[in-house]
Amino acid sequence: MKSYTDINQSKKLAEILPLESADMHYATWTILDGDFIVSPNQGSTIEDLQEDYGNQIIPCWSLAALLSLLPKLYEFENDPDDGGCQPNLCKGWDNNQWHIVYRPSIYITEWYNDPIDAAFEMVVWLKENGKI
Amino acid sequence: MVKRKWKDMKSYTDIEQSKKLAEILPIESADMYYHNRVDIPDNYPLPIEWKRGLSLLAQEIPCWTLSPLLDILPEINGANLKFERVKAEDGYNGYYYHIEYEDKILIPYCKNPIDACVEMILKLNEEKLL
């Protein structure tokens, strides 16, 4: 199970989201067991880390951080009677996979083994459609 | 120059939650751990590391991010498992997190997803459903 976005997802999110929304970072100057080290952003600032390590810092998002980006959405944005809907992360017991749904008429992600992949797809869709 | 802070949020279980979960969950299910070395002064935050499949020393405390916590939630009579992020309407300027098994097993609304998941795991353990 993935605890945080992989390196390709992280690079994509770094292009479209504020870096301040990340709660972890890849330190690409160090490799352990074939992977870059990932550390929680405990107390540091983006500028402090960039001053020390420059472009070797790649921000990274845990599932908790990605979920915190999902807004309440309105299907009909000009309709005052539309109460809007909340994002739901759901598990399918038949396939043992996860997806995220608002209303089916708004957007549903594909099913994924890792909930973080569903959250990644939803965040990218929201950003690319001007919802966040 | 204004320095930008990283997101200030709860990304993994705190020490009290971690200790409680360590009593009821397999240690292998944790993906992080707190160092609990003797040379860390009192009131200083314990350093945290990824577990990377390692076994832990007795003084180290296992710790969970959200993904492995969700992975622990079992199927219960086929009820749909739903994890919801809800805009607060009670004056709190933020969102609540809520988990339910189709209105059959509910937890209180929590201000962050880690707390919601821990609440559900503790409740399932109490009801011997883990």
PDB file of C-alpha atoms in Angstrom:
ATOM      1  CA  MET A   1       0.000   0.000   0.000  1.00  0.00           C
ATOM      2  CA  LYS A   2       1.341   3.406  -0.992  1.00  0.00           C
ATOM      3  CA  SER A   3       1.731   5.832   1.898  1.00  0.00           C
ATOM      4  CA  TYR A   4       2.356   8.856  -0.357  1.00  0.00           C
ATOM      5  CA  THR A   5       2.352   9.910  -4.005  1.00  0.00           C
ATOM      6  CA  ASP A   6       4.977   8.240  -6.149  1.00  0.00           C
ATOM      7  CA  ILE A   7       7.652  10.305  -7.828  1.00  0.00           C
ATOM      8  CA  ASN A   8       5.761  10.793 -11.110  1.00  0.00           C
ATOM      9  CA  GLN A   9       2.528  11.725  -9.357  1.00  0.00           C
ATOM     10  CA  SER A  10       4.476  14.100  -7.123  1.00  0.00           C
ATOM     11  CA  LYS A  11       6.080  15.855 -10.092  1.00  0.00           C
ATOM     12  CA  LYS A  12       2.676  16.256 -11.758  1.00  0.00           C
ATOM     13  CA  LEU A  13       1.097  17.643  -8.579  1.00  0.00           C
ATOM     14  CA  ALA A  14       4.033  20.002  -8.058  1.00  0.00           C
ATOM     15  CA  GLU A  15       3.167  21.574 -11.413  1.00  0.00           C
ATOM     16  CA  ILE A  16      -0.497  22.171 -10.628  1.00  0.00           C
ATOM     17  CA  LEU A  17      -0.803  22.621  -6.854  1.00  0.00           C
ATOM     18  CA  PRO A  18       0.696  25.105  -4.401  1.00  0.00           C
ATOM     19  CA  LEU A  19       3.770  23.524  -2.864  1.00  0.00           C
ATOM     20  CA  GLU A  20       2.407  24.507   0.545  1.00  0.00           C
ATOM     21  CA  SER A  21      -0.281  21.856   0.159  1.00  0.00           C
ATOM     22  CA  ALA A  22       2.311  19.058   0.366  1.00  0.00           C
ATOM     23  CA  ASP A  23       2.991  17.448   3.722  1.00  0.00           C
ATOM     24  CA  MET A  24       6.094  15.461   2.742  1.00  0.00           C
ATOM     25  CA  HIS A  25       9.000  15.719   0.329  1.00  0.00           C
ATOM     26  CA  TYR A  26      11.361  13.534  -1.649  1.00  0.00           C
ATOM     27  CA  ALA A  27      15.002  14.201  -0.918  1.00  0.00           C
ATOM     28  CA  THR A  28      16.488  13.170  -4.231  1.00  0.00           C
ATOM     29  CA  TRP A  29      20.113  13.416  -3.123  1.00  0.00           C
ATOM     30  CA  THR A  30      19.777  10.227  -1.106  1.00  0.00           C
ATOM     31  CA  ILE A  31      18.738   6.791  -2.257  1.00  0.00           C
ATOM     32  CA  LEU A  32      17.833   4.045   0.192  1.00  0.00           C
ATOM     33  CA  ASP A  33      16.849   0.561  -0.966  1.00  0.00           C
ATOM     34  CA  GLY A  34      16.615   1.873  -4.537  1.00  0.00           C
ATOM     35  CA  ASP A  35      14.197   4.688  -3.700  1.00  0.00           C
ATOM     36  CA  PHE A  36      14.553   8.350  -2.894  1.00  0.00           C
ATOM     37  CA  ILE A  37      14.048   9.101   0.767  1.00  0.00           C
ATOM     38  CA  VAL A  38      10.725  10.715   1.696  1.00  0.00           C
ATOM     39  CA  SER A  39      10.426  12.796   4.839  1.00  0.00           C
ATOM     40  CA  PRO A  40       7.473  14.506   6.514  1.00  0.00           C
ATOM     41  CA  ASN A  41       7.789  18.300   6.343  1.00  0.00           C
ATOM     42  CA  GLN A  42       8.208  18.743  10.049  1.00  0.00           C
ATOM     43  CA  GLY A  43       8.567  22.408  10.850  1.00  0.00           C
ATOM     44  CA  SER A  44      10.731  23.330   7.852  1.00  0.00           C
ATOM     45  CA  THR A  45       9.793  25.901   5.233  1.00  0.00           C
ATOM     46  CA  ILE A  46       9.938  25.415   1.481  1.00  0.00           C
ATOM     47  CA  GLU A  47      12.561  28.142   1.162  1.00  0.00           C
ATOM     48  CA  ASP A  48      14.772  26.648   3.873  1.00  0.00           C
ATOM     49  CA  LEU A  49      14.839  23.318   2.112  1.00  0.00           C
ATOM     50  CA  GLN A  50      15.298  24.846  -1.334  1.00  0.00           C
ATOM     51  CA  GLU A  51      18.157  26.962  -0.036  1.00  0.00           C
ATOM     52  CA  ASP A  52      19.886  23.838   1.205  1.00  0.00           C
ATOM     53  CA  TYR A  53      18.984  21.416  -1.568  1.00  0.00           C
ATOM     54  CA  GLY A  54      17.570  23.414  -4.521  1.00  0.00           C
ATOM     55  CA  ASN A  55      15.731  21.440  -7.145  1.00  0.00           C
ATOM     56  CA  GLN A  56      16.516  18.170  -5.434  1.00  0.00           C
ATOM     57  CA  ILE A  57      13.436  18.749  -3.281  1.00  0.00           C
ATOM     58  CA  ILE A  58      10.261  17.281  -4.758  1.00  0.00           C
ATOM     59  CA  PRO A  59       7.119  17.875  -2.703  1.00  0.00           C
ATOM     60  CA  CYS A  60       5.029  14.824  -1.977  1.00  0.00           C
ATOM     61  CA  TRP A  61       1.486  14.289  -0.697  1.00  0.00           C
ATOM     62  CA  SER A  62       0.179  11.712   1.767  1.00  0.00           C
ATOM     63  CA  LEU A  63      -3.390  10.480   1.364  1.00  0.00           C
ATOM     64  CA  ALA A  64      -4.447  12.731   4.240  1.00  0.00           C
ATOM     65  CA  ALA A  65      -3.014  15.772   2.445  1.00  0.00           C
ATOM     66  CA  LEU A  66      -4.724  14.883  -0.840  1.00  0.00           C
ATOM     67  CA  LEU A  67      -8.096  14.343   0.827  1.00  0.00           C
ATOM     68  CA  SER A  68      -7.794  17.722   2.510  1.00  0.00           C
ATOM     69  CA  LEU A  69      -7.821  19.332  -0.950  1.00  0.00           C
ATOM     70  CA  LEU A  70     -11.208  17.959  -1.992  1.00  0.00           C
ATOM     71  CA  PRO A  71     -13.898  20.662  -1.824  1.00  0.00           C
ATOM     72  CA  LYS A  72     -17.636  20.467  -1.579  1.00  0.00           C
ATOM     73  CA  LEU A  73     -18.932  20.657  -5.147  1.00  0.00           C
ATOM     74  CA  TYR A  74     -22.125  21.923  -6.688  1.00  0.00           C
ATOM     75  CA  GLU A  75     -23.557  20.211  -9.725  1.00  0.00           C
ATOM     76  CA  PHE A  76     -25.402  23.313 -10.843  1.00  0.00           C
ATOM     77  CA  GLU A  77     -23.276  26.178  -9.655  1.00  0.00           C
ATOM     78  CA  ASN A  78     -25.910  28.833 -10.293  1.00  0.00           C
ATOM     79  CA  ASP A  79     -28.700  26.906  -8.634  1.00  0.00           C
ATOM     80  CA  PRO A  80     -29.270  28.117  -5.051  1.00  0.00           C
ATOM     81  CA  ASP A  81     -31.321  25.003  -4.338  1.00  0.00           C
ATOM     82  CA  ASP A  82     -28.412  22.697  -5.151  1.00  0.00           C
ATOM     83  CA  GLY A  83     -27.065  21.799  -1.734  1.00  0.00           C
ATOM     84  CA  GLY A  84     -23.873  20.490  -3.240  1.00  0.00           C
ATOM     85  CA  CYS A  85     -22.186  17.223  -2.480  1.00  0.00           C
ATOM     86  CA  GLN A  86     -19.216  15.983  -0.532  1.00  0.00           C
ATOM     87  CA  PRO A  87     -16.429  13.720  -1.761  1.00  0.00           C
ATOM     88  CA  ASN A  88     -16.629  10.091  -0.680  1.00  0.00           C
ATOM     89  CA  LEU A  89     -13.795   7.619  -0.670  1.00  0.00           C
ATOM     90  CA  CYS A  90     -15.420   4.205  -1.009  1.00  0.00           C
ATOM     91  CA  LYS A  91     -14.135   0.642  -0.951  1.00  0.00           C
ATOM     92  CA  GLY A  92     -15.611  -2.061  -3.131  1.00  0.00           C
ATOM     93  CA  TRP A  93     -15.542  -5.375  -1.314  1.00  0.00           C
ATOM     94  CA  ASP A  94     -16.010  -7.371  -4.503  1.00  0.00           C
ATOM     95  CA  ASN A  95     -12.851  -5.997  -6.084  1.00  0.00           C
ATOM     96  CA  ASN A  96     -11.097  -4.827  -2.896  1.00  0.00           C
ATOM     97  CA  GLN A  97     -10.395  -1.508  -4.580  1.00  0.00           C
ATOM     98  CA  TRP A  98     -11.023   2.153  -3.862  1.00  0.00           C
ATOM     99  CA  HIS A  99     -12.577   5.020  -5.750  1.00  0.00           C
ATOM    100  CA  ILE A 100     -13.689   8.571  -5.002  1.00  0.00           C
ATOM    101  CA  VAL A 101     -17.049   9.899  -6.034  1.00  0.00           C
ATOM    102  CA  TYR A 102     -18.986  13.109  -5.801  1.00  0.00           C
ATOM    103  CA  ARG A 103     -22.232  12.537  -7.653  1.00  0.00           C
ATOM    104  CA  PRO A 104     -21.908  10.213 -10.611  1.00  0.00           C
ATOM    105  CA  SER A 105     -23.022  13.140 -12.749  1.00  0.00           C
ATOM    106  CA  ILE A 106     -20.073  15.205 -11.520  1.00  0.00           C
ATOM    107  CA  TYR A 107     -17.129  12.824 -11.447  1.00  0.00           C
ATOM    108  CA  ILE A 108     -16.128   9.337 -10.328  1.00  0.00           C
ATOM    109  CA  THR A 109     -12.563   8.085 -10.434  1.00  0.00           C
ATOM    110  CA  GLU A 110     -11.503   4.691 -11.663  1.00  0.00           C
ATOM    111  CA  TRP A 111     -11.103   1.880  -9.116  1.00  0.00           C
ATOM    112  CA  TYR A 112      -7.606   1.525  -7.676  1.00  0.00           C
ATOM    113  CA  ASN A 113      -5.797  -0.849  -5.347  1.00  0.00           C
ATOM    114  CA  ASP A 114      -4.364   2.163  -3.528  1.00  0.00           C
ATOM    115  CA  PRO A 115      -6.707   4.917  -2.322  1.00  0.00           C
ATOM    116  CA  ILE A 116      -3.934   7.411  -2.940  1.00  0.00           C
ATOM    117  CA  ASP A 117      -4.152   6.728  -6.681  1.00  0.00           C
ATOM    118  CA  ALA A 118      -7.886   7.495  -6.612  1.00  0.00           C
ATOM    119  CA  ALA A 119      -7.193  10.699  -4.672  1.00  0.00           C
ATOM    120  CA  PHE A 120      -4.501  11.652  -7.185  1.00  0.00           C
ATOM    121  CA  GLU A 121      -6.878  11.193 -10.119  1.00  0.00           C
ATOM    122  CA  MET A 122      -9.583  13.238  -8.386  1.00  0.00           C
ATOM    123  CA  VAL A 123      -7.239  16.097  -7.470  1.00  0.00           C
ATOM    124  CA  VAL A 124      -5.910  16.302 -11.035  1.00  0.00           C
ATOM    125  CA  TRP A 125      -9.461  16.302 -12.425  1.00  0.00           C
ATOM    126  CA  LEU A 126     -10.553  19.027  -9.984  1.00  0.00           C
ATOM    127  CA  LYS A 127      -7.564  21.179 -10.834  1.00  0.00           C
ATOM    128  CA  GLU A 128      -7.834  20.722 -14.575  1.00  0.00           C
ATOM    129  CA  ASN A 129     -11.525  21.597 -14.428  1.00  0.00           C
ATOM    130  CA  GLY A 130     -11.063  24.726 -12.349  1.00  0.00           C
ATOM    131  CA  LYS A 131     -12.762  23.326  -9.241  1.00  0.00           C
ATOM    132  CA  ILE A 132      -9.817  23.989  -6.906  1.00  0.00           C
TER     133      ILE A 132
ATOM    134  CA  MET B   1      11.330  37.354   1.923  1.00  0.00           C
ATOM    135  CA  VAL B   2       8.249  35.641   3.275  1.00  0.00           C
ATOM    136  CA  LYS B   3       8.977  31.986   3.796  1.00  0.00           C
ATOM    137  CA  ARG B   4       6.241  29.539   2.870  1.00  0.00           C
ATOM    138  CA  LYS B   5       5.424  26.915   5.441  1.00  0.00           C
ATOM    139  CA  TRP B   6       4.556  23.417   4.348  1.00  0.00           C
ATOM    140  CA  LYS B   7       1.044  22.274   5.087  1.00  0.00           C
ATOM    141  CA  ASP B   8       0.523  22.036   8.820  1.00  0.00           C
ATOM    142  CA  MET B   9      -1.548  18.911   9.140  1.00  0.00           C
ATOM    143  CA  LYS B  10      -1.686  15.583  10.853  1.00  0.00           C
ATOM    144  CA  SER B  11      -0.148  13.105   8.423  1.00  0.00           C
ATOM    145  CA  TYR B  12       0.260  10.156  10.805  1.00  0.00           C
ATOM    146  CA  THR B  13      -0.922   8.924  14.189  1.00  0.00           C
ATOM    147  CA  ASP B  14       0.284  10.861  17.212  1.00  0.00           C
ATOM    148  CA  ILE B  15       2.143   9.086  19.987  1.00  0.00           C
ATOM    149  CA  GLU B  16      -0.890   8.393  22.167  1.00  0.00           C
ATOM    150  CA  GLN B  17      -2.850   6.995  19.244  1.00  0.00           C
ATOM    151  CA  SER B  18       0.157   4.988  18.126  1.00  0.00           C
ATOM    152  CA  LYS B  19       0.537   3.385  21.537  1.00  0.00           C
ATOM    153  CA  LYS B  20      -3.145   2.447  21.626  1.00  0.00           C
ATOM    154  CA  LEU B  21      -3.043   0.999  18.120  1.00  0.00           C
ATOM    155  CA  ALA B  22       0.140  -0.907  18.890  1.00  0.00           C
ATOM    156  CA  GLU B  23      -1.834  -2.865  21.485  1.00  0.00           C
ATOM    157  CA  ILE B  24      -4.489  -4.012  19.042  1.00  0.00           C
ATOM    158  CA  LEU B  25      -2.960  -4.061  15.548  1.00  0.00           C
ATOM    159  CA  PRO B  26      -0.135  -6.106  14.072  1.00  0.00           C
ATOM    160  CA  ILE B  27       3.064  -4.072  14.173  1.00  0.00           C
ATOM    161  CA  GLU B  28       3.674  -5.079  10.555  1.00  0.00           C
ATOM    162  CA  SER B  29       0.690  -3.002   9.492  1.00  0.00           C
ATOM    163  CA  ALA B  30       2.460   0.234  10.518  1.00  0.00           C
ATOM    164  CA  ASP B  31       4.394   2.111   7.861  1.00  0.00           C
ATOM    165  CA  MET B  32       6.326   4.462  10.169  1.00  0.00           C
ATOM    166  CA  TYR B  33       7.754   4.494  13.649  1.00  0.00           C
ATOM    167  CA  TYR B  34       8.814   6.947  16.326  1.00  0.00           C
ATOM    168  CA  HIS B  35      12.374   6.745  17.537  1.00  0.00           C
ATOM    169  CA  ASN B  36      12.317   6.674  21.286  1.00  0.00           C
ATOM    170  CA  ARG B  37      15.972   7.013  22.037  1.00  0.00           C
ATOM    171  CA  VAL B  38      17.206   7.752  25.508  1.00  0.00           C
ATOM    172  CA  ASP B  39      19.124  10.858  24.417  1.00  0.00           C
ATOM    173  CA  ILE B  40      16.044  12.817  23.327  1.00  0.00           C
ATOM    174  CA  PRO B  41      15.182  15.502  25.884  1.00  0.00           C
ATOM    175  CA  ASP B  42      11.750  15.535  27.510  1.00  0.00           C
ATOM    176  CA  ASN B  43       9.140  17.574  25.638  1.00  0.00           C
ATOM    177  CA  TYR B  44      11.138  17.294  22.401  1.00  0.00           C
ATOM    178  CA  PRO B  45       9.205  15.727  19.517  1.00  0.00           C
ATOM    179  CA  LEU B  46      10.291  12.186  18.808  1.00  0.00           C
ATOM    180  CA  PRO B  47      11.847  11.784  15.370  1.00  0.00           C
ATOM    181  CA  ILE B  48       9.824   9.758  12.917  1.00  0.00           C
ATOM    182  CA  GLU B  49      11.026   7.336  10.229  1.00  0.00           C
ATOM    183  CA  TRP B  50       9.552   5.002   7.610  1.00  0.00           C
ATOM    184  CA  LYS B  51       9.524   1.435   8.792  1.00  0.00           C
ATOM    185  CA  ARG B  52      10.495  -0.096   5.428  1.00  0.00           C
ATOM    186  CA  GLY B  53       9.582  -3.572   6.592  1.00  0.00           C
ATOM    187  CA  LEU B  54      12.045  -3.482   9.466  1.00  0.00           C
ATOM    188  CA  SER B  55      11.213  -5.011  12.801  1.00  0.00           C
ATOM    189  CA  LEU B  56      11.195  -2.499  15.621  1.00  0.00           C
ATOM    190  CA  LEU B  57      13.204  -2.315  18.794  1.00  0.00           C
ATOM    191  CA  ALA B  58      11.320  -2.416  22.061  1.00  0.00           C
ATOM    192  CA  GLN B  59      11.693   1.324  22.657  1.00  0.00           C
ATOM    193  CA  GLU B  60      10.410   2.268  19.211  1.00  0.00           C
ATOM    194  CA  ILE B  61       6.727   3.053  18.699  1.00  0.00           C
ATOM    195  CA  PRO B  62       4.976   1.995  15.494  1.00  0.00           C
ATOM    196  CA  CYS B  63       3.031   4.711  13.710  1.00  0.00           C
ATOM    197  CA  TRP B  64       0.484   4.731  10.877  1.00  0.00           C
ATOM    198  CA  THR B  65      -0.250   7.125   8.005  1.00  0.00           C
ATOM    199  CA  LEU B  66      -3.780   7.169   6.601  1.00  0.00           C
ATOM    200  CA  SER B  67      -3.301   4.614   3.814  1.00  0.00           C
ATOM    201  CA  PRO B  68      -2.438   1.621   6.046  1.00  0.00           C
ATOM    202  CA  LEU B  69      -5.127   2.637   8.531  1.00  0.00           C
ATOM    203  CA  LEU B  70      -7.745   2.452   5.784  1.00  0.00           C
ATOM    204  CA  ASP B  71      -6.330  -0.865   4.675  1.00  0.00           C
ATOM    205  CA  ILE B  72      -7.027  -2.296   8.128  1.00  0.00           C
ATOM    206  CA  LEU B  73     -10.768  -1.566   8.010  1.00  0.00           C
ATOM    207  CA  PRO B  74     -12.441  -4.923   7.405  1.00  0.00           C
ATOM    208  CA  GLU B  75     -15.466  -5.899   5.390  1.00  0.00           C
ATOM    209  CA  ILE B  76     -18.446  -6.196   7.750  1.00  0.00           C
ATOM    210  CA  ASN B  77     -21.443  -8.043   6.391  1.00  0.00           C
ATOM    211  CA  GLY B  78     -20.856  -6.523   2.964  1.00  0.00           C
ATOM    212  CA  ALA B  79     -21.794  -3.046   4.217  1.00  0.00           C
ATOM    213  CA  ASN B  80     -20.409  -0.237   2.075  1.00  0.00           C
ATOM    214  CA  LEU B  81     -17.447   1.498   3.656  1.00  0.00           C
ATOM    215  CA  LYS B  82     -17.629   5.241   3.090  1.00  0.00           C
ATOM    216  CA  PHE B  83     -15.066   7.838   4.085  1.00  0.00           C
ATOM    217  CA  GLU B  84     -16.542  11.299   3.748  1.00  0.00           C
ATOM    218  CA  ARG B  85     -15.147  14.824   3.863  1.00  0.00           C
ATOM    219  CA  VAL B  86     -17.915  17.159   4.981  1.00  0.00           C
ATOM    220  CA  LYS B  87     -17.993  20.957   4.987  1.00  0.00           C
ATOM    221  CA  ALA B  88     -18.726  22.080   8.525  1.00  0.00           C
ATOM    222  CA  GLU B  89     -21.991  23.925   9.022  1.00  0.00           C
ATOM    223  CA  ASP B  90     -21.707  24.459  12.770  1.00  0.00           C
ATOM    224  CA  GLY B  91     -19.474  27.518  12.730  1.00  0.00           C
ATOM    225  CA  TYR B  92     -16.199  25.599  12.501  1.00  0.00           C
ATOM    226  CA  ASN B  93     -14.251  27.033   9.586  1.00  0.00           C
ATOM    227  CA  GLY B  94     -13.186  23.791   7.978  1.00  0.00           C
ATOM    228  CA  TYR B  95     -14.140  20.267   7.055  1.00  0.00           C
ATOM    229  CA  TYR B  96     -15.025  17.234   9.109  1.00  0.00           C
ATOM    230  CA  TYR B  97     -14.109  13.645   8.307  1.00  0.00           C
ATOM    231  CA  HIS B  98     -16.486  10.814   8.868  1.00  0.00           C
ATOM    232  CA  ILE B  99     -16.428   7.053   8.304  1.00  0.00           C
ATOM    233  CA  GLU B 100     -19.398   4.775   8.258  1.00  0.00           C
ATOM    234  CA  TYR B 101     -20.461   1.298   7.299  1.00  0.00           C
ATOM    235  CA  GLU B 102     -23.825   2.082   5.680  1.00  0.00           C
ATOM    236  CA  ASP B 103     -25.321   3.760   8.768  1.00  0.00           C
ATOM    237  CA  LYS B 104     -24.692   0.560  10.754  1.00  0.00           C
ATOM    238  CA  ILE B 105     -21.385   1.501  12.344  1.00  0.00           C
ATOM    239  CA  LEU B 106     -20.680   5.204  12.720  1.00  0.00           C
ATOM    240  CA  ILE B 107     -18.098   7.335  14.443  1.00  0.00           C
ATOM    241  CA  PRO B 108     -18.288  10.983  15.536  1.00  0.00           C
ATOM    242  CA  TYR B 109     -17.178  13.634  13.042  1.00  0.00           C
ATOM    243  CA  CYS B 110     -13.459  14.386  13.355  1.00  0.00           C
ATOM    244  CA  LYS B 111     -11.380  17.362  12.281  1.00  0.00           C
ATOM    245  CA  ASN B 112      -8.783  15.294  10.455  1.00  0.00           C
ATOM    246  CA  PRO B 113      -8.811  11.993   8.589  1.00  0.00           C
ATOM    247  CA  ILE B 114      -6.252  10.259  10.815  1.00  0.00           C
ATOM    248  CA  ASP B 115      -8.408  10.801  13.910  1.00  0.00           C
ATOM    249  CA  ALA B 116     -11.486   9.538  12.046  1.00  0.00           C
ATOM    250  CA  CYS B 117      -9.737   6.343  11.046  1.00  0.00           C
ATOM    251  CA  VAL B 118      -8.316   5.749  14.522  1.00  0.00           C
ATOM    252  CA  GLU B 119     -11.788   6.297  16.029  1.00  0.00           C
ATOM    253  CA  MET B 120     -13.262   3.694  13.703  1.00  0.00           C
ATOM    254  CA  ILE B 121     -10.516   1.149  14.405  1.00  0.00           C
ATOM    255  CA  LEU B 122     -10.907   1.568  18.167  1.00  0.00           C
ATOM    256  CA  LYS B 123     -14.683   1.244  17.857  1.00  0.00           C
ATOM    257  CA  LEU B 124     -14.412  -1.909  15.743  1.00  0.00           C
ATOM    258  CA  ASN B 125     -11.971  -3.337  18.256  1.00  0.00           C
ATOM    259  CA  GLU B 126     -14.366  -2.586  21.116  1.00  0.00           C
ATOM    260  CA  GLU B 127     -17.123  -4.374  19.246  1.00  0.00           C
ATOM    261  CA  LYS B 128     -14.758  -7.251  18.382  1.00  0.00           C
ATOM    262  CA  LEU B 129     -15.187  -6.643  14.682  1.00  0.00           C
ATOM    263  CA  LEU B 130     -11.533  -6.197  13.758  1.00  0.00           C
TER     264      LEU B 130
END
